[in-house]
Coordinates of C-alpha atoms and ligand atoms in Angstrom, one line a residue:
Chain A
M1 CA 162.8 109.7 38.2
S2 CA 161.0 113.0 40.0
S3 CA 157.4 111.6 39.8
P4 CA 156.1 108.7 42.1
P5 CA 155.6 105.6 40.1
Y6 CA 152.5 104.4 38.7
D7 CA 151.1 100.8 38.7
T8 CA 150.7 100.8 34.9
I9 CA 151.0 103.6 32.7
I10 CA 149.0 102.8 29.2
I11 CA 150.2 103.9 25.7
G12 CA 147.6 105.0 23.6
A13 CA 144.2 106.6 24.0
G14 CA 142.2 104.2 21.5
M15 CA 139.6 102.1 22.6
S16 CA 141.4 99.1 23.7
G17 CA 143.0 101.6 26.1
L18 CA 141.0 103.9 27.5
A19 CA 139.2 99.8 28.5
A20 CA 142.0 98.7 30.1
G21 CA 142.5 102.2 32.0
I22 CA 139.1 102.0 33.4
R23 CA 139.2 98.3 34.2
L24 CA 142.6 99.2 36.6
A25 CA 141.3 102.3 37.9
Q26 CA 138.7 100.3 39.3
F27 CA 140.4 98.6 41.4
D28 CA 142.1 101.8 42.8
Q29 CA 145.3 101.1 40.3
K30 CA 146.9 104.3 39.9
V31 CA 146.7 104.0 35.9
L32 CA 148.5 106.8 33.8
I33 CA 147.1 107.0 30.1
L34 CA 149.5 108.9 27.8
E35 CA 147.9 109.6 24.1
K36 CA 150.7 111.3 21.8
H37 CA 147.8 113.3 19.7
Y38 CA 145.4 115.7 20.9
L39 CA 142.1 113.5 20.7
W40 CA 141.6 110.2 22.2
G41 CA 139.9 107.6 20.6
G42 CA 142.5 106.3 18.2
L43 CA 141.1 105.2 14.7
N44 CA 138.1 104.9 16.2
S45 CA 138.5 108.9 17.0
F46 CA 136.2 112.0 15.4
Y47 CA 137.1 115.6 13.9
K48 CA 135.5 119.0 13.7
Q49 CA 135.4 120.2 10.1
A50 CA 133.7 122.5 8.0
G51 CA 131.2 123.1 11.7
R52 CA 129.8 120.2 11.6
R53 CA 131.9 116.8 13.8
F54 CA 133.2 113.6 12.0
D55 CA 134.0 109.9 12.8
V56 CA 136.5 109.0 11.8
G57 CA 135.8 105.1 11.5
L58 CA 132.9 104.8 12.9
H59 CA 130.7 102.7 10.8
A60 CA 129.0 100.0 12.5
L61 CA 129.4 98.5 16.6
T62 CA 129.3 95.3 15.8
N63 CA 128.2 92.3 18.4
Y64 CA 125.2 94.4 19.1
V65 CA 122.6 92.3 21.3
P66 CA 119.6 93.9 22.7
K67 CA 119.3 94.9 26.3
G68 CA 118.5 90.9 28.4
T69 CA 121.1 88.8 26.0
R70 CA 123.1 86.6 27.7
G71 CA 126.8 85.7 27.8
T72 CA 127.7 87.7 24.8
P73 CA 131.2 89.7 23.9
L74 CA 129.1 93.3 24.5
I75 CA 127.5 92.1 27.4
K76 CA 130.3 91.2 28.5
L77 CA 132.7 94.5 27.7
L78 CA 129.6 96.0 29.8
R79 CA 129.9 94.1 32.8
Q80 CA 133.6 94.5 33.0
L81 CA 133.3 98.3 32.8
R82 CA 130.6 98.4 35.0
L83 CA 128.3 99.7 32.5
R84 CA 124.3 99.6 31.6
H85 CA 123.3 98.4 28.0
D86 CA 120.8 101.8 27.9
D87 CA 124.3 104.1 28.7
L88 CA 125.6 103.4 24.8
R89 CA 122.3 104.2 23.3
L90 CA 122.9 101.7 21.3
C91 CA 120.6 102.1 17.9
P92 CA 120.3 99.1 15.8
Q93 CA 120.6 98.5 12.0
G94 CA 118.2 98.3 9.4
H95 CA 119.2 95.9 7.1
S96 CA 122.3 95.3 5.4
L97 CA 123.1 93.8 2.2
I98 CA 126.5 91.8 0.5
R99 CA 126.3 92.7 -3.2
F100 CA 128.3 90.9 -5.9
P101 CA 127.3 91.5 -10.2
D102 CA 124.4 88.9 -10.2
C103 CA 123.8 88.3 -6.4
Q104 CA 123.1 89.8 -3.4
L105 CA 122.0 88.7 -0.1
R106 CA 120.7 90.9 2.5
F107 CA 121.3 90.0 6.1
S108 CA 120.1 91.8 9.4
N109 CA 120.3 91.6 13.3
D110 CA 118.3 88.8 12.9
F111 CA 120.5 85.7 11.9
E112 CA 117.4 83.9 10.7
E113 CA 117.5 86.1 7.8
L114 CA 120.5 85.5 6.2
R115 CA 120.3 81.8 6.3
Q116 CA 117.5 82.0 4.5
E117 CA 118.5 84.2 2.1
V118 CA 121.6 81.5 1.6
G119 CA 119.0 78.7 1.5
E120 CA 117.2 80.9 -1.2
R121 CA 119.8 81.7 -3.8
F122 CA 122.6 78.6 -2.9
P123 CA 120.3 75.5 -2.2
D124 CA 122.9 73.2 -3.1
S125 CA 125.0 74.7 -0.4
R126 CA 122.0 75.0 2.3
D127 CA 123.7 71.8 4.5
G128 CA 127.3 73.2 4.0
F129 CA 126.2 76.5 5.4
A130 CA 124.6 74.5 8.3
R131 CA 128.0 72.4 8.8
L132 CA 129.8 75.9 9.4
I133 CA 127.5 77.2 11.7
Q134 CA 128.6 74.3 13.6
L135 CA 131.5 74.7 13.1
V136 CA 131.5 78.6 14.0
A137 CA 129.3 77.5 17.4
D138 CA 132.4 74.3 17.9
F139 CA 135.1 76.7 18.1
D140 CA 136.9 78.1 21.1
A141 CA 138.0 81.1 19.1
F142 CA 139.6 83.0 22.2
D143 CA 141.7 80.0 22.4
P144 CA 142.6 78.6 19.1
K145 CA 145.1 76.1 18.8
D146 CA 145.7 77.1 15.2
T147 CA 146.2 80.4 14.4
T148 CA 147.6 79.6 11.3
T149 CA 144.7 77.7 8.9
G150 CA 143.1 80.9 6.4
A151 CA 139.0 80.6 6.3
R152 CA 139.0 80.5 2.7
S153 CA 139.6 76.2 2.7
V154 CA 138.1 75.7 5.5
L155 CA 135.0 77.5 3.4
S156 CA 135.6 75.9 0.1
E157 CA 135.6 72.0 2.4
H158 CA 131.7 72.8 3.2
I159 CA 130.5 75.2 0.8
T160 CA 130.3 73.6 -2.5
D161 CA 129.0 77.0 -4.3
P162 CA 132.5 79.2 -4.6
L163 CA 130.2 82.6 -5.0
L164 CA 128.9 81.7 -1.9
V165 CA 132.5 81.3 -0.3
E166 CA 133.3 85.2 -2.0
M167 CA 129.9 86.4 -0.7
L168 CA 130.7 85.6 2.8
L169 CA 134.4 86.7 2.8
L170 CA 133.8 90.0 1.5
P171 CA 132.5 91.8 5.3
L172 CA 134.5 89.7 7.4
C173 CA 138.1 90.5 5.8
Y174 CA 136.8 94.3 5.2
Y175 CA 135.8 94.3 9.0
G176 CA 138.5 92.9 10.4
S177 CA 140.7 91.2 8.5
A178 CA 144.8 91.6 8.4
R179 CA 145.7 89.3 5.7
E180 CA 145.7 89.5 2.6
G181 CA 143.7 87.2 0.5
D182 CA 142.1 85.8 2.7
V183 CA 141.1 86.1 6.6
D184 CA 142.4 83.4 9.6
W185 CA 139.7 80.9 10.5
Y186 CA 140.0 82.2 13.7
Q187 CA 139.5 85.0 13.0
F188 CA 136.8 84.3 10.0
V189 CA 134.7 82.7 13.2
I190 CA 135.4 86.1 15.3
L191 CA 133.7 87.8 12.7
F192 CA 131.2 85.8 11.5
R193 CA 129.8 85.7 14.9
S194 CA 129.6 89.5 15.8
I195 CA 128.4 90.3 12.3
F196 CA 126.1 88.1 10.8
Q197 CA 125.2 86.1 14.2
E198 CA 125.4 88.8 16.7
G199 CA 125.1 92.4 14.0
F200 CA 125.7 96.4 13.9
A201 CA 124.2 99.1 15.9
R202 CA 125.0 102.8 16.4
P203 CA 126.2 104.6 19.3
E204 CA 123.1 108.0 19.0
G205 CA 125.1 110.9 18.0
G206 CA 128.6 108.6 16.8
I207 CA 131.1 107.9 18.5
K208 CA 132.1 111.0 20.3
P209 CA 129.1 110.4 23.1
L210 CA 130.8 106.5 24.0
L211 CA 134.3 108.2 24.5
D212 CA 132.5 110.7 26.2
L213 CA 131.2 108.1 29.2
L214 CA 134.6 105.9 28.9
I215 CA 136.5 109.2 29.3
S216 CA 134.7 110.5 32.6
R217 CA 134.0 107.3 33.9
Y218 CA 138.3 106.7 34.0
R219 CA 138.4 110.3 35.6
E220 CA 136.0 109.6 38.5
L221 CA 137.8 106.6 38.7
G222 CA 140.6 108.6 39.2
G223 CA 142.3 107.5 37.1
E224 CA 145.0 109.5 34.9
L225 CA 144.8 111.1 31.4
R226 CA 147.6 112.6 29.5
M227 CA 147.1 114.2 25.8
K228 CA 150.1 115.0 23.6
S229 CA 152.2 112.9 25.6
G230 CA 154.3 111.0 23.0
V231 CA 156.7 108.2 24.4
R232 CA 159.6 108.2 22.6
S233 CA 161.0 105.1 24.5
I234 CA 160.2 101.7 27.0
L235 CA 162.5 102.1 29.9
H236 CA 164.0 98.5 31.1
E237 CA 166.6 96.2 32.9
D238 CA 167.6 92.9 33.1
G239 CA 164.5 92.3 31.1
R240 CA 162.0 93.7 32.5
C241 CA 160.3 96.8 31.7
Q242 CA 159.8 100.1 34.3
G243 CA 158.3 103.1 32.8
V244 CA 158.8 105.3 29.8
T245 CA 160.3 108.3 28.2
L246 CA 158.1 111.0 27.0
D247 CA 159.2 112.7 23.8
D248 CA 160.0 115.5 26.1
G249 CA 163.1 113.4 27.9
A250 CA 160.4 113.0 30.9
E251 CA 160.5 109.6 32.4
L252 CA 158.0 107.7 33.9
M253 CA 157.7 104.8 36.2
A254 CA 155.5 102.4 36.3
D255 CA 155.0 98.6 38.0
R256 CA 153.8 97.5 34.2
V257 CA 153.3 98.9 30.6
L258 CA 150.3 98.2 28.6
S259 CA 151.3 99.5 24.9
S260 CA 148.3 99.4 21.7
A261 CA 150.9 101.2 19.4
G262 CA 150.9 97.9 17.9
W263 CA 153.6 95.3 18.1
A264 CA 156.5 96.9 15.2
E265 CA 156.2 100.4 17.4
T266 CA 156.4 98.9 21.2
M267 CA 159.7 96.7 20.0
R268 CA 160.9 99.9 18.0
M269 CA 160.3 102.4 21.3
A270 CA 161.9 99.2 23.2
G271 CA 165.1 100.1 21.5
Q272 CA 166.8 98.8 18.4
Q273 CA 168.4 95.5 19.5
L274 CA 164.7 94.3 20.3
Y275 CA 163.6 95.3 17.6
E276 CA 165.6 93.5 15.2
Q277 CA 165.0 90.8 17.2
N278 CA 161.5 90.7 17.4
V279 CA 159.8 92.6 14.2
D280 CA 159.7 90.9 10.9
E281 CA 158.7 93.3 8.6
D282 CA 157.0 90.7 6.4
E283 CA 154.3 90.6 9.4
L284 CA 153.3 94.5 9.1
G285 CA 150.1 94.9 7.5
R286 CA 149.9 95.8 4.1
L287 CA 146.2 96.6 4.3
S288 CA 144.7 100.4 4.4
F289 CA 141.8 102.3 3.6
V290 CA 141.0 105.3 2.0
E291 CA 137.4 106.6 2.8
S292 CA 135.3 109.2 2.0
I293 CA 132.3 110.9 3.3
F294 CA 129.5 112.9 1.8
V295 CA 127.8 115.2 3.5
L296 CA 123.8 115.1 1.7
D297 CA 121.2 117.8 1.5
S298 CA 118.7 115.1 1.7
E299 CA 118.5 111.6 4.2
P300 CA 120.6 108.8 1.8
K301 CA 117.2 106.3 1.8
D302 CA 115.5 109.5 -0.2
L303 CA 118.4 109.0 -2.8
G304 CA 117.8 105.4 -3.4
F305 CA 120.5 103.8 -0.8
S306 CA 118.2 102.4 2.3
S307 CA 121.0 99.5 3.7
T308 CA 122.5 100.4 7.0
I309 CA 125.6 99.0 5.2
T310 CA 126.4 97.5 1.4
F311 CA 129.5 95.6 0.9
F312 CA 129.7 95.3 -2.9
N313 CA 132.5 93.5 -5.0
D314 CA 132.0 94.4 -8.6
A315 CA 133.5 90.7 -10.2
P316 CA 132.5 87.1 -9.8
T317 CA 135.7 86.4 -7.3
F318 CA 136.8 89.1 -4.6
E319 CA 140.3 90.2 -3.9
Y320 CA 141.3 91.1 -0.5
C321 CA 144.9 92.9 -1.1
S322 CA 146.8 96.2 -1.3
P323 CA 146.2 97.3 -5.2
Q324 CA 148.9 98.1 -7.4
G325 CA 147.6 101.7 -8.1
L326 CA 146.3 104.6 -5.3
I327 CA 142.7 102.6 -4.7
D328 CA 141.1 99.5 -5.7
D329 CA 137.9 100.3 -7.0
R330 CA 136.2 97.2 -7.3
S331 CA 134.9 96.8 -3.9
G332 CA 134.4 98.8 -1.3
V333 CA 131.7 99.6 2.0
I334 CA 129.2 102.0 1.4
A335 CA 127.9 103.1 5.0
S336 CA 124.9 105.3 6.2
P337 CA 124.8 106.4 9.8
N338 CA 121.1 107.7 8.9
N339 CA 120.2 103.7 8.4
Y340 CA 120.0 103.1 11.7
L341 CA 116.7 102.9 13.7
S342 CA 116.4 105.8 15.6
D343 CA 113.9 108.3 16.9
T344 CA 116.5 110.8 16.3
P345 CA 117.2 111.7 12.9
L346 CA 120.6 112.9 12.5
P347 CA 120.6 116.4 11.2
E348 CA 122.5 115.7 7.5
G349 CA 122.7 112.7 5.2
I350 CA 125.9 111.0 5.0
Y351 CA 127.5 108.5 3.0
R352 CA 130.7 107.1 3.0
L353 CA 132.5 104.9 0.8
T354 CA 135.8 102.7 2.0
N355 CA 138.0 100.9 -0.2
L356 CA 141.2 99.2 -0.5
A357 CA 144.5 101.3 -0.9
N358 CA 148.0 101.2 -1.4
Y359 CA 150.3 103.1 1.3
D360 CA 153.1 103.0 -0.9
A361 CA 151.7 104.7 -3.8
W362 CA 150.3 107.4 -1.6
R363 CA 153.1 107.6 0.5
S364 CA 155.4 108.3 -2.9
L365 CA 152.7 111.4 -4.1
G366 CA 153.8 115.1 -3.3
A367 CA 152.0 117.7 -1.9
Q368 CA 149.5 119.4 -4.4
D369 CA 149.6 115.1 -6.2
Y370 CA 148.1 114.4 -3.3
I371 CA 145.2 116.5 -3.0
S372 CA 144.4 116.0 -7.2
A373 CA 144.9 112.3 -6.4
K374 CA 142.3 112.3 -3.5
Q375 CA 140.2 113.9 -5.5
G376 CA 141.0 111.4 -8.5
C377 CA 140.0 108.5 -6.7
V378 CA 137.0 109.7 -4.8
N379 CA 135.8 110.1 -8.4
Q380 CA 137.1 106.7 -9.9
A381 CA 135.5 104.8 -6.8
I382 CA 132.3 106.2 -7.1
E383 CA 132.0 105.2 -10.7
V384 CA 132.0 101.5 -9.7
S385 CA 130.2 102.2 -6.6
K386 CA 127.5 103.5 -7.5
K387 CA 125.9 100.9 -9.0
Y388 CA 125.5 99.4 -5.6
G389 CA 124.7 102.7 -3.8
I390 CA 123.9 105.8 -5.3
D391 CA 126.0 108.8 -7.1
P392 CA 126.8 111.2 -3.6
R393 CA 128.0 114.1 -5.5
P394 CA 124.9 115.7 -7.2
H395 CA 123.5 115.9 -3.2
Q396 CA 126.9 116.9 -1.5
V397 CA 127.4 119.7 0.8
H398 CA 130.4 119.0 1.8
Q399 CA 133.0 116.4 1.3
D400 CA 136.1 114.9 2.9
A401 CA 138.5 111.5 2.2
F402 CA 141.1 110.2 3.9
T403 CA 144.2 107.7 3.1
P404 CA 146.4 105.9 4.4
C405 CA 148.7 108.9 5.0
T406 CA 146.1 110.5 7.2
V407 CA 145.3 107.0 9.0
E408 CA 149.3 106.4 9.6
R409 CA 149.5 110.5 11.0
F410 CA 146.2 110.2 12.9
T411 CA 147.6 106.7 15.2
S412 CA 150.9 105.9 14.5
K413 CA 150.1 103.1 12.8
P414 CA 153.3 101.9 10.3
R415 CA 152.0 102.0 7.0
G416 CA 148.0 103.3 7.9
S417 CA 146.9 99.8 8.1
V418 CA 144.2 99.7 10.4
Y419 CA 144.1 95.8 10.9
G420 CA 147.7 95.8 12.0
A421 CA 149.9 93.3 12.1
T422 CA 149.4 89.8 10.2
R423 CA 150.5 87.8 13.1
K424 CA 149.0 88.3 16.6
R425 CA 150.3 88.1 19.3
L426 CA 147.1 86.2 21.5
D427 CA 148.8 85.9 24.9
G428 CA 149.7 89.9 24.8
N429 CA 153.0 88.9 25.9
T430 CA 156.5 90.8 25.1
P431 CA 160.2 89.6 25.0
L432 CA 159.9 92.4 28.4
E433 CA 158.4 91.2 31.7
A434 CA 156.0 93.7 33.0
L435 CA 155.4 94.9 29.3
H436 CA 152.0 93.3 27.3
L437 CA 150.4 94.5 24.5
I438 CA 146.8 95.0 23.4
G439 CA 144.9 96.9 21.2
T440 CA 144.6 95.6 17.4
D441 CA 148.3 93.4 17.2
Q442 CA 147.2 91.5 20.0
G443 CA 144.5 90.0 17.9
L444 CA 140.9 92.0 18.5
L445 CA 139.7 94.2 16.5
G446 CA 137.2 96.7 15.8
V447 CA 135.3 99.0 18.6
T448 CA 134.2 96.1 20.8
G449 CA 137.5 94.0 20.4
S450 CA 140.1 96.4 20.6
M451 CA 138.1 96.9 23.9
L452 CA 137.9 94.0 24.7
S453 CA 141.1 93.6 24.2
G454 CA 142.5 96.2 26.8
I455 CA 139.9 94.7 29.0
S456 CA 141.3 90.3 29.4
I457 CA 144.9 91.7 29.2
A458 CA 144.4 93.7 31.5
N459 CA 142.4 91.3 33.8
R460 CA 145.0 88.5 32.3
H461 CA 148.0 90.1 33.5
A462 CA 148.0 93.8 35.4
L463 CA 145.1 93.2 37.6
V464 CA 145.0 89.4 38.3
P465 CA 147.9 88.5 39.9
H466 CA 148.4 91.8 41.4
Q467 CA 144.2 92.3 42.0
A468 CA 143.0 95.5 44.2
K469 CA 145.4 96.9 46.7
Chain B
M1 CA 127.3 94.1 60.0
T2 CA 124.1 91.9 60.6
R3 CA 122.9 89.3 58.5
D4 CA 120.6 91.2 56.7
E5 CA 123.9 94.0 56.2
T6 CA 126.1 91.4 55.2
I7 CA 123.5 90.3 51.9
L8 CA 122.7 93.8 51.3
A9 CA 126.9 94.9 51.2
V10 CA 126.6 91.6 48.4
K11 CA 123.8 93.0 46.4
D12 CA 124.9 96.4 46.3
I13 CA 128.1 94.6 45.2
I14 CA 126.6 92.6 42.7
S15 CA 124.4 95.9 41.6
T16 CA 128.1 97.6 41.1
I17 CA 129.6 95.2 38.7
A18 CA 126.4 94.1 36.7
P19 CA 124.3 97.3 37.1
D20 CA 121.5 95.8 34.5
E21 CA 120.8 93.0 36.5
E22 CA 117.8 93.1 38.5
L23 CA 118.4 92.2 41.9
V24 CA 115.2 92.5 43.4
G25 CA 113.3 89.0 44.9
L26 CA 116.9 87.2 44.7
D27 CA 116.5 84.3 47.0
T28 CA 118.6 83.8 48.8
A29 CA 118.9 80.0 48.6
V30 CA 119.2 79.2 45.1
P31 CA 122.6 79.9 43.5
L32 CA 123.1 83.2 42.0
R33 CA 124.2 82.1 38.8
D34 CA 121.0 80.1 38.3
Q35 CA 119.1 83.6 38.8
I36 CA 120.9 86.2 37.5
E37 CA 123.4 86.2 34.6
L38 CA 127.5 85.9 36.2
D39 CA 130.5 84.2 35.1
S40 CA 134.0 83.4 36.2
M41 CA 134.9 86.6 35.4
D42 CA 132.1 88.7 37.4
F43 CA 133.2 86.5 40.3
L44 CA 136.3 87.4 40.6
D45 CA 134.9 91.2 40.5
I46 CA 133.0 90.5 44.0
V47 CA 136.3 89.4 45.4
M48 CA 138.2 92.5 44.4
E49 CA 135.1 94.5 45.1
L50 CA 135.2 92.7 48.8
R51 CA 138.6 93.4 48.9
K52 CA 138.7 96.7 48.4
R53 CA 135.9 97.7 50.6
Y54 CA 135.8 95.7 53.3
S55 CA 139.5 94.4 52.9
V56 CA 138.3 90.9 53.3
Q57 CA 141.0 88.6 51.6
M58 CA 139.6 85.1 49.7
P59 CA 141.8 82.8 48.6
E60 CA 141.0 81.5 45.8
E61 CA 139.3 78.0 47.2
D62 CA 137.0 79.6 48.9
Y63 CA 135.4 81.0 46.2
G64 CA 132.5 78.6 46.2
E65 CA 131.5 80.2 49.7
L66 CA 129.8 82.9 46.9
N67 CA 127.4 80.5 45.6
T68 CA 124.3 81.7 47.2
L69 CA 123.4 84.9 49.1
D70 CA 122.6 82.5 52.4
S71 CA 126.6 80.9 51.7
C72 CA 127.9 85.2 51.1
A73 CA 126.6 85.5 54.3
D74 CA 127.9 82.3 56.6
Y75 CA 131.0 83.3 55.3
L76 CA 131.2 87.1 55.2
M77 CA 129.7 87.5 58.1
P78 CA 132.6 87.1 61.0
R79 CA 135.2 88.8 58.4
L80 CA 133.1 91.7 58.4
E81 CA 132.5 91.8 61.7
G82 CA 132.7 95.7 62.9
Q83 CA 133.1 97.3 59.9
E84 CA 130.4 99.1 58.7
L85 CA 127.9 98.8 55.7
K86 CA 129.4 100.8 52.7
L87 CA 127.0 101.1 49.7
Q88 CA 127.1 102.5 46.2
N89 CA 123.4 101.7 44.9
A90 CA 121.8 103.1 48.0
Ligands
LIG501 C1 138.9 104.3 8.4 C2 137.9 103.2 9.4 C3 136.7 102.8 9.6 C4 136.7 101.9 11.0 N1 135.4 101.3 11.3 C5 135.1 100.2 12.1 C6 133.7 100.2 12.5 O1 133.0 100.7 11.6 N2 133.5 99.5 13.4 C7 134.5 99.2 14.0 O2 134.3 98.3 15.2 N3 135.9 99.3 13.7 C8 135.9 100.3 12.9 N4 137.3 100.1 12.5 C9 138.3 99.7 13.8 C10 138.3 100.2 15.4 O3 138.6 101.8 14.8 C11 139.6 99.9 15.5 O4 140.0 98.8 15.1 C12 140.1 100.0 16.7 O5 139.6 101.6 17.1 C13 141.2 99.8 17.1 O6 141.5 100.7 18.8 P1 142.8 100.1 19.1 O7 143.2 100.8 21.1 O8 143.5 98.9 19.2 O9 144.5 101.4 18.1 P2 144.3 102.9 18.1 O10 142.6 103.0 17.8 O11 145.1 102.7 17.5 O12 144.6 103.2 19.2 C14 146.2 103.7 19.6 C15 146.6 104.7 20.1 O13 147.7 104.8 20.7 C16 148.2 106.0 20.3 N5 149.5 105.9 20.1 C17 150.6 105.1 19.7 N6 151.8 105.3 19.3 C18 152.0 107.0 20.5 C19 153.0 106.4 21.5 N7 154.2 106.1 21.4 N8 153.2 107.7 22.4 C20 151.3 107.6 22.6 N9 150.7 107.7 22.5 C21 150.7 106.4 21.2 C22 147.5 106.3 18.7 O14 147.7 107.5 18.7 C23 146.1 106.1 19.3 O15 145.4 106.6 19.8 C24 137.5 101.7 11.7 C25 139.1 102.1 11.0 C26 139.1 103.2 10.6 C27 140.2 103.6 10.1

């Protein structure tokens, strides 16, 4: 035990870990963030390929509100990290679409637009939709009394038209449900606000400038960040967490540890016994995605794709489940960062396509088959999605795709489950004292959500009792 | 620290924790909450920043003293006596 102890060690330099780190370093804690990968950002990192920089995940930053808005999650987040709204250089979306075979709903960062669209397309559900908005407004999603009710049943109670129920669920499931076939009602409320009532934006330049800002802020405050430093195990004695052991065997001690590695991984690091007692493998999320990225020789809007995000479902009902085969081509998300409102156009056209994917099916492929399966799936996915977007292939100058296996490899999320475990740990507690969960498995998802998760757990468990030193 | 300096010290803390807020022209007699966007989390940050910069220990029952800039000055002046003003956003 050579090194002096830290106040807080944070496992993972994803969005939640960085945000928690900044919060604690602001109050002069001695903080260390340990990241297994050689890059930070986790599920929302970036990578270089063929001379270009790609964002791993970023379709949209949710919760967008303009500068000067009061009291919403984005504003609280900025405040807690002491950032200016302008620092994020957010470009708002133009508009987005929810498309089913015979019906389409358009929405934007002005919620009125969706309300009107619903009223026009589904006149019988107009009152029901108004009641739903009221329910969302009245619900305390950050201290929910009930976390087991699914949104489907609540929606069906109020909305008479089943197609509208499916159409509302499509974007909200894709952007944050860890649960198959449905989304938890309390998560629906969070997502409804963050996607429909607030909105989408993109930081100018993608995720990297935002990550650079977080990293430099963290370092200025004296925070320490070590890359390629995977945590192998969590040290504890008499039920209290004491520090971590790294993959290279080094032991680092801390007053407390915050982990963004997910519930199951965190318990595994805490030892076989705690894993067996606390991890229910049925609660490991099964949902993952294949994402294809096309670089185009033209602006997507000049090729006929002008929405910022299009959520499509090629059937009257929407099945949000881990598919039987490699992917489910019947539904998906199409995103184009070119279609955010920005004064600086992107140098090239980008078209991204996301489909649900089955981890086990991908895992079982050999190396050769894996590569050809990837190409086959991309082509298969385009055949359906082009009805709702475009066929990007004639204009493609570069293409990349990643699978659940890629997600698992680069973020250590078991089974590549992007939205983590189906059961969230909203209080951030674990069976060990001084070990707390942040990020995806704590309960808040997405770029904005995971940062808020890091902040709120840091405040609650690492800052308030301890306060500034 | 004089009364004006004490008020400046508090304002400087507020502009650190809330860089988007406009603080010019704040009325010292009117509750801060009525003039700018501050929630309970923000007040906690003010308390922690006072502790960090000036070693002022503020027990929870005193948080109400941060209501207006005037009440801040009344409360903090005796506690900041002899200390130097530390500005981060000068
Ligand atoms: C394809 C895709 C598209 C997405 N699109 C969007 C979008 O458009 N908008 C949006 O808001 N969100 C999007 N997301 C979701 C968003 O990226 C995540 O919800 C968010 O980044 C989660 O952050 P986190 O900090 O909880 O977890 P993570 O990002 O997973 O961070 C955990 C970190 O911990 C590290 N780690 C794990 N185990 C260890 C260990 N033992 N030792 C050291 N380090 C360890 C990992 O390497 C990782 O860096 C997308 C995700 C994907 C995959």
